[in-house]
């Protein structure tokens, strides 16, 4: 099984989840603009997970679902009751559908304006910040006084939220200014698997 990633991206969260699940896997750095990688994922995005099927798996949330179901002993997913499953699905939908896209205009402003002057690009970045702050604030509230995103225990949602919140250091308000996210960070940064992924992905 091979995980395609790029440094700093949400694919690192899948990498952490695979480690937490004690899965047998390898990783490959992807050049997402390359023709070669477009054969793996025609959308030219990471993560992609090749488990030897006809095509690689794509979409972070779906990949997390696969890891969770394949490794039930790791208990990285929802509590097994109707409200537990609802809350987990709600959290993952927020992370994949609201949180992640909030950062897209910040990192790819040229996709959101036909004017590619530095001023126009900077204006898109500035405009995106309100939405980023809103999703960061919501995440902070989800964590509350715990160290986790979902029900005060470790799930793939911690890895996903942690990796994506790191992007905030490039915005006017870093994760350090959201007290509950900062507590999640303190706990994640002590985790040996997280440390290994951050080290190996930056190498
Ligand atoms: N819907 C996809 C989005 C994945 C995504 O946007 N990945 C980013 C890295 S965090 C990427 O590959 N960006 C490259 C690009 O869009 O050109 C998912 O949830 O997996």
Tab-separated table of N, CA, C and O in Angstrom, residues 137-190:
chain	number	residue	atom	x	y	z
A	137	UNK	N	-12.081	29.290	14.580
A	137	UNK	CA	-12.837	29.560	15.804
A	137	UNK	C	-13.809	28.411	16.089
A	137	UNK	O	-13.954	27.958	17.227
A	138	UNK	N	-14.441	27.916	15.027
A	138	UNK	CA	-15.380	26.792	15.199
A	138	UNK	C	-14.630	25.540	15.675
A	138	UNK	O	-15.088	24.830	16.576
A	139	UNK	N	-13.449	25.298	15.079
A	139	UNK	CA	-12.643	24.145	15.512
A	139	UNK	C	-12.259	24.299	16.983
A	139	UNK	O	-12.328	23.343	17.761
A	140	UNK	N	-11.874	25.504	17.352
A	140	UNK	CA	-11.498	25.778	18.740
A	140	UNK	C	-12.665	25.427	19.681
A	140	UNK	O	-12.467	24.815	20.739
A	141	UNK	N	-13.886	25.775	19.250
A	141	UNK	CA	-15.070	25.469	20.075
A	141	UNK	C	-15.342	23.965	20.125
A	141	UNK	O	-15.742	23.426	21.150
A	142	UNK	N	-15.110	23.281	18.995
A	142	UNK	CA	-15.317	21.819	18.962
A	142	UNK	C	-14.400	21.122	19.964
A	142	UNK	O	-14.804	20.192	20.656
A	143	UNK	N	-13.164	21.584	20.024
A	143	UNK	CA	-12.186	20.974	20.935
A	143	UNK	C	-12.570	21.289	22.381
A	143	UNK	O	-12.443	20.445	23.268
A	144	UNK	N	-13.089	22.500	22.613
A	144	UNK	CA	-13.505	22.897	23.960
A	144	UNK	C	-12.357	22.764	24.939
A	144	UNK	O	-11.219	23.083	24.603
A	145	UNK	N	-12.648	22.236	26.143
A	145	UNK	CA	-11.560	22.156	27.121
A	145	UNK	C	-10.848	20.806	27.076
A	145	UNK	O	-10.169	20.418	28.020
A	146	UNK	N	-10.985	20.074	25.952
A	146	UNK	CA	-10.323	18.769	25.833
A	146	UNK	C	-9.015	18.906	25.049
A	146	UNK	O	-8.560	20.018	24.779
A	147	UNK	N	-8.443	17.755	24.669
A	147	UNK	CA	-7.234	17.767	23.822
A	147	UNK	C	-7.542	17.139	22.472
A	147	UNK	O	-6.641	16.758	21.740
A	148	UNK	N	-8.840	16.953	22.192
A	148	UNK	CA	-9.224	16.220	20.986
A	148	UNK	C	-10.382	16.909	20.275
A	148	UNK	O	-11.120	17.682	20.877
A	149	UNK	N	-10.537	16.543	18.997
A	149	UNK	CA	-11.583	17.171	18.192
A	149	UNK	C	-12.922	16.462	18.391
A	149	UNK	O	-13.976	17.097	18.392
A	150	UNK	N	-12.875	15.143	18.577
A	150	UNK	CA	-14.109	14.346	18.684
A	150	UNK	C	-14.160	13.636	20.034
A	150	UNK	O	-13.271	12.832	20.353
A	151	UNK	N	-15.136	13.974	20.838
A	151	UNK	CA	-15.467	13.242	22.062
A	151	UNK	C	-14.289	12.936	22.988
A	151	UNK	O	-14.198	11.870	23.583
A	152	UNK	N	-13.369	13.851	23.074
A	152	UNK	CA	-12.246	13.737	24.016
A	152	UNK	C	-11.481	12.419	23.936
A	152	UNK	O	-11.054	11.863	24.956
A	153	UNK	N	-11.324	11.917	22.698
A	153	UNK	CA	-10.425	10.783	22.517
A	153	UNK	C	-9.772	10.883	21.144
A	153	UNK	O	-10.267	11.597	20.259
A	154	UNK	N	-8.682	10.152	20.958
A	154	UNK	CA	-7.931	10.241	19.709
A	154	UNK	C	-8.686	9.590	18.554
A	154	UNK	O	-9.107	8.446	18.652
A	155	UNK	N	-8.869	10.357	17.484
A	155	UNK	CA	-9.432	9.811	16.242
A	155	UNK	C	-8.656	10.446	15.080
A	155	UNK	O	-7.843	11.356	15.293
A	156	UNK	N	-8.965	9.993	13.873
A	156	UNK	CA	-8.319	10.591	12.699
A	156	UNK	C	-8.620	12.096	12.594
A	156	UNK	O	-7.851	12.835	11.977
A	157	UNK	N	-9.708	12.536	13.217
A	157	UNK	CA	-10.057	13.966	13.173
A	157	UNK	C	-8.957	14.812	13.818
A	157	UNK	O	-8.718	15.953	13.393
A	158	UNK	N	-8.288	14.277	14.834
A	158	UNK	CA	-7.176	15.024	15.460
A	158	UNK	C	-6.056	15.257	14.451
A	158	UNK	O	-5.515	16.363	14.342
A	159	UNK	N	-5.699	14.192	13.737
A	159	UNK	CA	-4.606	14.299	12.758
A	159	UNK	C	-4.975	15.293	11.661
A	159	UNK	O	-4.168	16.148	11.259
A	160	UNK	N	-6.210	15.183	11.187
A	160	UNK	CA	-6.688	16.030	10.084
A	160	UNK	C	-6.686	17.510	10.524
A	160	UNK	O	-6.146	18.387	9.832
A	161	UNK	N	-7.270	17.771	11.697
A	161	UNK	CA	-7.364	19.157	12.192
A	161	UNK	C	-5.976	19.716	12.490
A	161	UNK	O	-5.689	20.886	12.195
A	162	UNK	N	-5.122	18.901	13.073
A	162	UNK	CA	-3.768	19.349	13.427
A	162	UNK	C	-2.984	19.755	12.175
A	162	UNK	O	-2.433	20.864	12.104
A	163	UNK	N	-2.954	18.867	11.196
A	163	UNK	CA	-2.157	19.154	9.993
A	163	UNK	C	-2.687	20.393	9.269
A	163	UNK	O	-1.904	21.263	8.843
A	164	UNK	N	-3.996	20.515	9.160
A	164	UNK	CA	-4.528	21.672	8.422
A	164	UNK	C	-4.389	22.968	9.220
A	164	UNK	O	-4.143	24.029	8.639
A	165	UNK	N	-4.503	22.893	10.551
A	165	UNK	CA	-4.373	24.125	11.358
A	165	UNK	C	-2.961	24.688	11.302
A	165	UNK	O	-2.761	25.887	11.550
A	166	UNK	N	-1.987	23.842	10.991
A	166	UNK	CA	-0.601	24.329	10.884
A	166	UNK	C	-0.485	25.394	9.788
A	166	UNK	O	0.393	26.245	9.823
A	167	UNK	N	-1.382	25.328	8.806
A	167	UNK	CA	-1.333	26.310	7.709
A	167	UNK	C	-1.541	27.729	8.223
A	167	UNK	O	-1.133	28.698	7.579
A	168	UNK	N	-2.199	27.866	9.384
A	168	UNK	CA	-2.541	29.200	9.895
A	168	UNK	C	-1.305	30.039	10.219
A	168	UNK	O	-1.423	31.260	10.334
A	169	UNK	N	-0.144	29.413	10.365
A	169	UNK	CA	1.047	30.225	10.681
A	169	UNK	C	1.362	31.205	9.546
A	169	UNK	O	2.054	32.196	9.764
A	170	UNK	N	0.832	30.937	8.361
A	170	UNK	CA	1.079	31.855	7.241
A	170	UNK	C	0.015	32.950	7.156
A	170	UNK	O	0.087	33.815	6.297
A	171	UNK	N	-1.004	32.884	8.011
A	171	UNK	CA	-2.083	33.882	7.994
A	171	UNK	C	-1.846	34.902	9.123
A	171	UNK	O	-0.959	34.693	9.956
A	172	UNK	N	-2.670	35.944	9.186
A	172	UNK	CA	-2.459	36.942	10.251
A	172	UNK	C	-2.674	36.398	11.667
A	172	UNK	O	-2.284	37.025	12.637
A	173	UNK	N	-3.352	35.238	11.824
A	173	UNK	CA	-3.627	34.728	13.182
A	173	UNK	C	-3.281	33.240	13.236
A	173	UNK	O	-4.006	32.409	12.676
A	174	UNK	N	-2.191	32.922	13.889
A	174	UNK	CA	-1.744	31.521	13.907
A	174	UNK	C	-2.527	30.700	14.926
A	174	UNK	O	-3.209	31.254	15.803
A	175	UNK	N	-2.409	29.395	14.827
A	175	UNK	CA	-3.098	28.479	15.753
A	175	UNK	C	-2.759	28.783	17.211
A	175	UNK	O	-3.539	28.482	18.111
A	176	UNK	N	-1.620	29.409	17.448
A	176	UNK	CA	-1.206	29.692	18.837
A	176	UNK	C	-2.176	30.637	19.529
A	176	UNK	O	-2.243	30.699	20.747
A	177	UNK	N	-2.947	31.398	18.717
A	177	UNK	CA	-3.897	32.361	19.292
A	177	UNK	C	-5.287	31.769	19.525
A	177	UNK	O	-6.205	32.493	19.908
A	178	UNK	N	-5.448	30.469	19.255
A	178	UNK	CA	-6.709	29.777	19.542
A	178	UNK	C	-6.396	28.784	20.665
A	178	UNK	O	-5.752	27.751	20.419
A	179	UNK	N	-6.797	29.090	21.903
A	179	UNK	CA	-6.282	28.343	23.063
A	179	UNK	C	-6.543	26.838	23.017
A	179	UNK	O	-5.680	26.048	23.416
A	180	UNK	N	-7.717	26.440	22.517
A	180	UNK	CA	-8.025	24.999	22.529
A	180	UNK	C	-7.279	24.275	21.411
A	180	UNK	O	-6.833	23.137	21.584
A	181	UNK	N	-7.131	24.938	20.267
A	181	UNK	CA	-6.320	24.347	19.191
A	181	UNK	C	-4.872	24.228	19.685
A	181	UNK	O	-4.202	23.223	19.440
A	182	UNK	N	-4.412	25.225	20.414
A	182	UNK	CA	-3.037	25.187	20.940
A	182	UNK	C	-2.866	23.989	21.884
A	182	UNK	O	-1.813	23.339	21.893
A	183	UNK	N	-3.914	23.648	22.659
A	183	UNK	CA	-3.839	22.474	23.546
A	183	UNK	C	-3.771	21.183	22.723
A	183	UNK	O	-3.025	20.260	23.043
A	184	UNK	N	-4.561	21.116	21.638
A	184	UNK	CA	-4.473	19.945	20.735
A	184	UNK	C	-3.043	19.824	20.190
A	184	UNK	O	-2.465	18.739	20.142
A	185	UNK	N	-2.471	20.957	19.790
A	185	UNK	CA	-1.108	20.956	19.238
A	185	UNK	C	-0.105	20.428	20.270
A	185	UNK	O	0.788	19.647	19.934
A	186	UNK	N	-0.254	20.885	21.520
A	186	UNK	CA	0.696	20.469	22.558
A	186	UNK	C	0.666	18.959	22.691
A	186	UNK	O	1.713	18.298	22.801
A	187	UNK	N	-0.530	18.389	22.638
A	187	UNK	CA	-0.642	16.930	22.781
A	187	UNK	C	-0.145	16.220	21.514
A	187	UNK	O	0.573	15.223	21.602
A	188	UNK	N	-0.468	16.734	20.352
A	188	UNK	CA	-0.023	16.088	19.097
A	188	UNK	C	1.497	16.146	18.960
A	188	UNK	O	2.120	15.196	18.488
A	189	UNK	N	2.079	17.256	19.382
A	189	UNK	CA	3.524	17.404	19.194
A	189	UNK	C	4.336	16.478	20.108
A	189	UNK	O	5.515	16.263	19.874
A	190	UNK	N	3.659	15.909	21.124
A	190	UNK	CA	4.337	14.941	22.001
A	190	UNK	C	4.267	13.527	21.436
A	190	UNK	O	4.930	12.618	21.921
